[in-house]
Amino acid sequence: MSGQGRVSLRGVRKVFGRFVALDGIDLDIEPVEFFALLGPSGSGKTTTLRMIAGLDTPDKGTLTVDGADVTFAPPGERDVAMVFQNYALYPHMTVRDNIAFPLKMAGTPKSEIDALVREAAARVRIDQLLHRRPGQLSGGQQQRCALARAIVRKPKLFLLDEPLSNLDAQLRLETRVELKKLQRNLNVTAIYVTHDQEEAMTLADRMAVYLEGTIKQIGTPAEVFDRPNCVEVAAFIGSPPMNIVPAMLDGRTVTIEGHRIELGWQPDCLAGPVTVGVRPGGLRIDGDGIPTRLYLSENLGETRLLNLELGQVLIKMRIAQSDFSPDVETVPVSFDPDSIHLFDAGTGRRVEAR
Amino acid sequence: MNVHRRARITRTVVLMVVASALLLVWVLPLIWAFVVSLKSEREVLAYPPNVVFEPTGANYVAALFGDFSIVDSLATSTIVATATTVLTILLAVPAAYAFARLRLPAKKPLGFYTLATQMVPPVGLVIPYFLILNQVGWLDTYHGMVIVYLTFSLPFAIWLMVSYMEDVPREMEEAAFLDRASRLQTLWHIVIPQVRGGIGVTVIFVFLNAWNEFLFAVQLGGNTVRPVTVAMYNFVSVEQTLWAKLSAAALLAMLPVVVIGIAGQKQIVKGLTVGAVKGGGRK
Amino acid sequence: MPTSPDPPVSPSGRRTGGIHAGERRFALALTGPALLVLALTTTFPLLYLVWSSFQTINLAMPFMDGFAGVDNYVQMWGDTRFWHAMRLTGIYTVSSVTLQVIIGLGLALLVMQIPRGQWIFRIVAILPIVLAPVVVGLFWRTVMLSPNFGLVDYLIQALGFEQVNWLGAPTPALISVIVIHTWQWTPFAFLVLLASLASLPPDVYEAARIDRANAFQRFWHITLPLLRPAIVIVVILRAMIALSAFAAIFAATGGGPGTATEILNLYAFKTSFVELNFGYGSALAVALLVITMVVSGVLFYLRTARVADAAR
């Protein structure tokens, strides 16, 4: 089946007993995209990936790849390769045989297998380890072996299920970069499941944010970061995530704990309670600002993160080291009007300008 | 040496003495049987028993080459036990995979059925077997005996293998499916190599149980099929028991299983505990 | 809002399935041969057994053969030898299993304390288990328990006790067969419990030590409850074996003297193969079968009830 690796899901629903894993999702993935499925555990992202792989079938809805309906095609009939979270390497085979296995199963002639295996191994730089067994490899090497096994077939779709979660922090950062480069070199559509929003933000061309079995937002990392379309997404994205503070809206004025802030735009929302979102970097130390109580200061090296009590709410604020004075109990804080996001107090949806 | 250390050493010594004494309870009969096998028949009857004597290998020679040689029986036991083991493995391994991993129709009732067949007391089977085999003319035949031996080997083997199969990570099979392997290829290339150890344990247990079987052997066999457990009685008769030769013959007969037992002790202990957790065991 | 479409037919022409299509057929193909053999080798003979328990089948007096209805069972009900055999079966099973567990547990606890050389105990423990029960029975009958020639006899006399006719008198004979069975199978309990003990988490003990629990308290409140599942399994397995134990008793006493060690197993055997009364023997065997099923049912039920209890 030729094609570029365009994936479409429509109305996909999956239920496990009483648990609704996927509640009717729609998704379009462009060819050669690096697409991330981001969300906390149990949100449905892995279930989606498994459906694309063919390891599970939906109860409702369709799945098409390059226009062809593959909703019920078994995994062997799809041109899909997957890297599992625990790698799922075959422990009784050498690295070479692991990588060669999909070729062997596809009936590739022996003469070609060797060259293809070497090529794949070289791409991920484990060509020196072909004779070893998975048990003799380090975690990072095992992961690359799993990668090699996935890419050796030159599949149309390249699925990754939290591939970095078993690596230590340092390795994770290094491998991240390599994964992106690999995808670019191979020119293949990659669908990447993760719960680490930083990973998704740095790797993905576009991403889908999952919460409780539904997709809340689809967009580029910039779009999701700059314009989260609901409170839940806002509270999930960013390290640390956006501060969420209750406030009152009247015309263009937002009132928080008695302090008024003038917005430069007219929100399309009735006067009344509203939810304000502001990133830790959007707060300023201001003598005329809202008094907050400092209960913890985190030294991040280049900057400091202040944990503050604002009324009943806890917020975080980022400041330069030079602005920090120890032994301070109260910090007056003001909100940068241009950094304020508004969300409907009831539905949580983003409030746009009128 | 401080007080605590001395107390601990004393404690360990006492424990070892007690444990060794208890150990003797199990070792002594076997050693004694061995000693008896090295005595002449006359010396055996001496009382009090001689500890010092001239060891002789005559009994072993007699057991192997004498009038009541057990060599034929050793061959029979080997044939029957090996055939039983091979057949059992061929049947049990695929079935265990189906029980452990596949959507088998009526899995629960079938699983319960397999378990239940293990609980049937042998005497309950030897009676109908005798009557049936008699009618069909399969008494005292190798094929008859092996089929009968499957009775206790097969359910146990399935049971044991199911627990090993369940330990194979599902993800590995899923990876194989994604690698375009069919179900059969996955079973052969991926799953079975993973349960190699389990198959080894099962082989040991099945062979052991088949070798040591007595009731079916004595009732359903005859002059052609006379496993070693029955051949023991060559040396026991109404008039007299040929003690020394009996000991020699018995030890020879048990030599294969003892060797397997010692060589495979780790596997056996593993098998006991696995079987103990999931249910099984025979004899 | 448009309703989501129903799953259409896939290129392979299947309405449902995907990865699961054909799985059932494959599963049946894999289990078919084994189940067929099982049916042939157990179910069919069992049905035959039940059928023959309703017949008179006497190879010594073939002219009497024919349908007997429940006569065999009626006879069994009034047969004192049958009840005697039942009693013996109960005594034999309960005492030997109890002994196996207690001694096996004691040994396991003991050996756990020994820092090195545990392997010796493991090897010695393997030996009795791998021996054929018939050989064990013969060994004990001859070189151990024979009056005037056996090792046990010698030791008893050397210690100054009265000589005992181990296999020739009713009560000593029963004791002897129980001892023989216990001797052969205690190592099984020992090995399983030793392995279980070795797998217990050490941190629980460390916590208990810090909480000032002494050795006995640690055993009673921590070790024993944690070992309960293993002990239960051992009891179930050994009980099953004890109920159907045949070869060792046959070799040691043949059921005698008289009927002193004639557990139900042996009674059924003798009736069928010595007296050639297969009809009645079948009935006896069916009785044993029922007892075994009931006992295992009860034990399994207790086990799952215990597990559920522990989960609560």
XYZ file of N, CA and C in Angstrom, chain A residues 236-345:
330
model
N -2.357 22.085 32.646
C -1.523 20.918 32.383
C -0.216 21.292 31.673
N -0.277 22.304 30.847
C 0.871 22.648 30.003
C 1.773 23.652 30.705
N 3.070 23.469 30.516
C 4.025 24.424 31.072
C 4.713 23.873 32.293
N 5.990 24.229 32.479
C 6.676 23.821 33.705
C 7.200 25.035 34.413
N 6.662 25.429 35.535
C 5.429 24.859 36.070
C 4.207 25.344 35.302
N 3.066 24.673 35.436
C 1.890 25.046 34.651
C 1.335 26.416 35.048
N 0.348 26.846 34.274
C -0.256 28.147 34.470
C -0.916 28.241 35.840
N -0.814 29.421 36.453
C -1.544 29.654 37.699
C -3.008 29.898 37.380
N -3.879 29.320 38.158
C -5.317 29.497 37.938
C -5.894 30.213 39.148
N -6.496 31.350 38.932
C -6.952 32.203 40.036
C -8.390 32.643 39.758
N -9.289 32.550 40.735
C -10.665 33.057 40.519
C -10.676 34.585 40.577
N -11.545 35.212 39.784
C -11.604 36.673 39.747
C -12.999 37.115 39.337
N -13.182 38.440 39.336
C -14.453 39.009 38.886
C -14.190 39.860 37.657
N -15.081 39.783 36.689
C -14.924 40.552 35.457
C -16.038 41.590 35.345
N -15.610 42.805 34.948
C -16.618 43.843 34.696
C -16.111 44.668 33.519
N -16.723 44.448 32.361
C -16.249 45.190 31.179
C -14.858 44.748 30.822
N -13.862 45.681 30.930
C -12.479 45.312 30.629
C -11.662 45.129 31.897
N -12.348 45.208 33.045
C -11.604 45.204 34.300
C -11.738 43.848 34.987
N -10.583 43.358 35.383
C -10.565 42.109 36.145
C -10.160 42.435 37.575
N -10.915 41.939 38.508
C -10.609 42.225 39.905
C -10.180 40.941 40.612
N -8.959 40.974 41.190
C -8.448 39.823 41.942
C -8.108 40.276 43.341
N -8.738 39.672 44.324
C -8.486 40.022 45.723
C -8.542 41.531 45.919
N -9.515 42.129 45.328
C -9.709 43.559 45.540
C -8.853 44.457 44.655
N -7.890 43.907 43.962
C -7.059 44.748 43.092
C -7.565 44.693 41.656
N -7.594 45.836 41.003
C -8.151 45.902 39.655
C -7.047 45.908 38.617
N -7.334 45.174 37.538
C -6.375 45.145 36.430
C -7.141 45.465 35.161
N -6.587 46.411 34.401
C -7.225 46.804 33.141
C -6.665 45.965 32.011
N -7.584 45.289 31.265
C -7.131 44.536 30.111
C -7.096 45.424 28.886
N -6.212 45.108 27.951
C -6.142 45.891 26.731
C -7.142 45.431 25.692
N -8.072 44.604 26.055
C -9.019 44.087 25.058
C -10.353 43.815 25.751
N -11.416 43.705 24.934
C -12.749 43.504 25.483
C -13.121 42.020 25.435
N -13.228 41.381 26.583
C -13.562 39.960 26.573
C -15.024 39.735 26.151
N -15.244 38.683 25.411
C -16.590 38.328 24.966
C -17.269 37.489 26.043
N -17.587 38.149 27.134
C -18.091 37.399 28.275
C -18.920 38.342 29.134
N -19.953 37.802 29.791
C -20.764 38.638 30.674
C -19.977 39.007 31.923
N -20.402 40.095 32.551
C -19.764 40.469 33.811
C -20.077 39.414 34.856
N -19.133 39.240 35.787
C -19.372 38.236 36.822
C -18.110 37.453 37.102
N -18.272 36.304 37.732
C -17.082 35.518 38.072
C -16.410 34.985 36.803
N -15.102 34.934 36.856
C -14.330 34.462 35.711
C -13.063 33.786 36.243
N -12.457 32.924 35.447
C -11.220 32.284 35.888
C -10.047 32.903 35.145
N -9.059 33.314 35.899
C -7.887 33.945 35.288
C -6.727 32.962 35.267
N -6.013 32.920 34.130
C -4.811 32.099 34.067
C -3.624 32.979 33.758
N -2.552 32.805 34.486
C -1.350 33.585 34.199
C -0.136 32.724 34.486
N 0.852 32.770 33.599
C 2.034 31.938 33.775
C 2.936 32.521 34.859
N 3.766 31.661 35.468
C 4.648 32.154 36.529
C 5.515 33.320 36.082
N 5.790 33.352 34.775
C 6.592 34.469 34.298
C 5.799 35.731 34.067
N 4.461 35.656 34.208
C 3.638 36.834 33.949
C 3.320 37.612 35.216
N 4.011 37.347 36.286
C 3.768 38.065 37.544
C 4.961 38.980 37.835
N 4.687 40.074 38.500
C 5.761 41.034 38.816
C 5.741 41.357 40.298
N 6.893 41.648 40.861
C 6.920 42.169 42.230
C 6.617 43.654 42.136
N 5.560 44.047 42.820
C 5.076 45.427 42.668
C 4.644 45.949 44.020
N 5.242 47.018 44.452
C 4.919 47.580 45.761
C 3.433 47.825 45.945
N 2.724 48.189 44.828
C 1.283 48.442 44.937
C 0.460 47.197 44.677
N 1.107 46.107 44.587
C 0.381 44.911 44.160
C -0.351 44.199 45.285
N -0.892 43.008 44.945
C -1.653 42.223 45.902
C -0.675 41.587 46.886
N -0.934 41.751 48.175
C -0.034 41.119 49.131
C -0.223 39.595 49.111
N 0.901 38.868 49.056
C 0.824 37.410 49.117
C 1.815 36.921 50.158
N 1.516 35.751 50.713
C 2.416 35.203 51.724
C 3.335 34.174 51.082
N 4.643 34.350 51.312
C 5.608 33.405 50.747
C 5.736 32.199 51.671
N 5.438 31.012 51.156
C 5.611 29.861 52.030
C 6.739 28.926 51.582
N 7.221 29.084 50.388
C 8.365 28.276 49.973
C 9.061 28.945 48.807
N 10.408 28.938 48.856
C 11.135 29.485 47.715
C 12.017 28.388 47.150
N 11.926 28.126 45.850
C 12.708 27.063 45.213
C 13.844 27.672 44.408
N 15.053 27.209 44.698
C 16.215 27.733 44.006
C 16.462 26.885 42.757
N 16.201 27.440 41.592
C 16.378 26.679 40.367
C 17.705 26.956 39.686
N 18.579 27.657 40.365
C 19.878 27.927 39.748
C 19.876 29.283 39.085
N 19.330 29.321 37.855
C 19.332 30.600 37.142
C 18.219 31.511 37.608
N 17.117 30.911 38.016
C 15.988 31.717 38.504
C 15.514 31.151 39.834
N 14.584 31.841 40.416
C 13.940 31.332 41.628
C 12.458 31.182 41.375
N 11.877 30.169 42.027
C 10.439 29.965 41.920
C 9.851 30.206 43.304
N 8.976 31.195 43.399
C 8.348 31.495 44.679
C 6.977 30.841 44.734
N 6.714 30.128 45.811
C 5.388 29.559 46.048
C 4.652 30.491 46.984
N 3.546 31.081 46.480
C 2.876 32.146 47.233
C 1.433 31.794 47.511
N 0.938 32.305 48.630
C -0.493 32.177 48.952
C -1.187 33.460 48.558
N -2.082 33.353 47.579
C -2.853 34.519 47.163
C -4.291 34.268 47.581
N -4.677 34.837 48.713
C -6.024 34.533 49.208
C -6.103 33.040 49.528
N -7.041 32.357 48.860
C -7.208 30.923 49.107
C -6.427 30.074 48.129
N -5.764 30.740 47.196
C -5.158 29.999 46.083
C -3.640 30.012 46.213
N -3.015 28.931 45.772
C -1.556 28.869 45.744
C -1.078 29.176 44.334
N -0.125 30.081 44.204
C 0.415 30.386 42.875
C 1.926 30.314 42.906
N 2.488 30.211 41.703
C 3.949 30.202 41.603
C 4.395 31.387 40.761
N 5.552 31.922 41.148
C 6.042 33.119 40.453
C 7.520 32.945 40.192
N 7.932 33.322 38.992
C 9.345 33.176 38.638
C 10.028 34.527 38.721
N 11.173 34.599 39.449
C 11.909 35.857 39.515
C 13.392 35.595 39.296
N 14.102 36.629 38.955
C 15.561 36.517 38.811
C 16.185 36.392 40.192
N 17.339 35.749 40.253
C 18.028 35.582 41.546
C 18.306 36.935 42.186
N 18.597 37.910 41.339
C 18.964 39.229 41.887
C 17.790 39.904 42.581
N 16.576 39.520 42.225
C 15.412 40.148 42.833
C 15.014 39.492 44.141
N 15.751 38.464 44.513
C 15.302 37.717 45.678
C 15.965 38.237 46.937
N 15.178 38.466 47.974
C 15.769 38.750 49.279
C 15.217 37.748 50.271
N 16.097 37.055 50.964
C 15.619 36.087 51.956
C 14.989 36.782 53.142
N 14.319 36.012 53.988
C 13.668 36.539 55.181
C 12.508 37.447 54.868
N 12.047 37.387 53.662
C 10.856 38.192 53.340
C 9.644 37.316 53.512
N 8.604 37.789 54.205
C 7.419 36.966 54.405
C 6.293 37.320 53.464
N 6.187 38.563 53.154
C 5.092 39.002 52.267
C 5.666 39.533 50.966
N 5.058 39.113 49.877
C 5.511 39.584 48.567
C 4.332 40.230 47.852
N 4.443 41.491 47.554
C 3.354 42.117 46.788
C 3.507 41.798 45.318
N 2.401 41.376 44.722
C 2.463 40.838 43.369
C 1.463 41.534 42.472
N 1.901 41.831 41.246
C 0.919 42.339 40.277
C 0.967 41.475 39.033
N -0.157 41.528 38.272
C -0.311 40.697 37.076
C -0.037 41.536 35.848
N 0.786 41.052 34.970
C 1.012 41.729 33.691
C -0.228 41.547 32.825
N -0.895 42.635 32.492
C -2.186 42.509 31.787
C -2.082 41.747 30.481
N -0.932 41.868 29.793
C -0.813 41.176 28.514
C -0.630 39.672 28.679
N -0.347 39.214 29.891
C -0.117 37.786 30.098
C -1.334 37.071 30.655
N -2.436 37.794 30.741
C -3.618 37.205 31.375
C -4.461 36.449 30.350
N -4.803 35.196 30.692
C -5.767 34.423 29.907
C -7.065 34.356 30.704
N -8.188 34.419 30.007
C -9.471 34.347 30.691
C -10.210 33.074 30.301
N -10.813 32.470 31.292
C -11.613 31.265 31.034
C -12.963 31.419 31.705
N -13.975 30.866 31.077
C -15.329 30.919 31.635
C -15.350 30.184 32.978
N -15.934 30.862 33.982
C -15.927 30.266 35.320
C -16.721 28.962 35.373
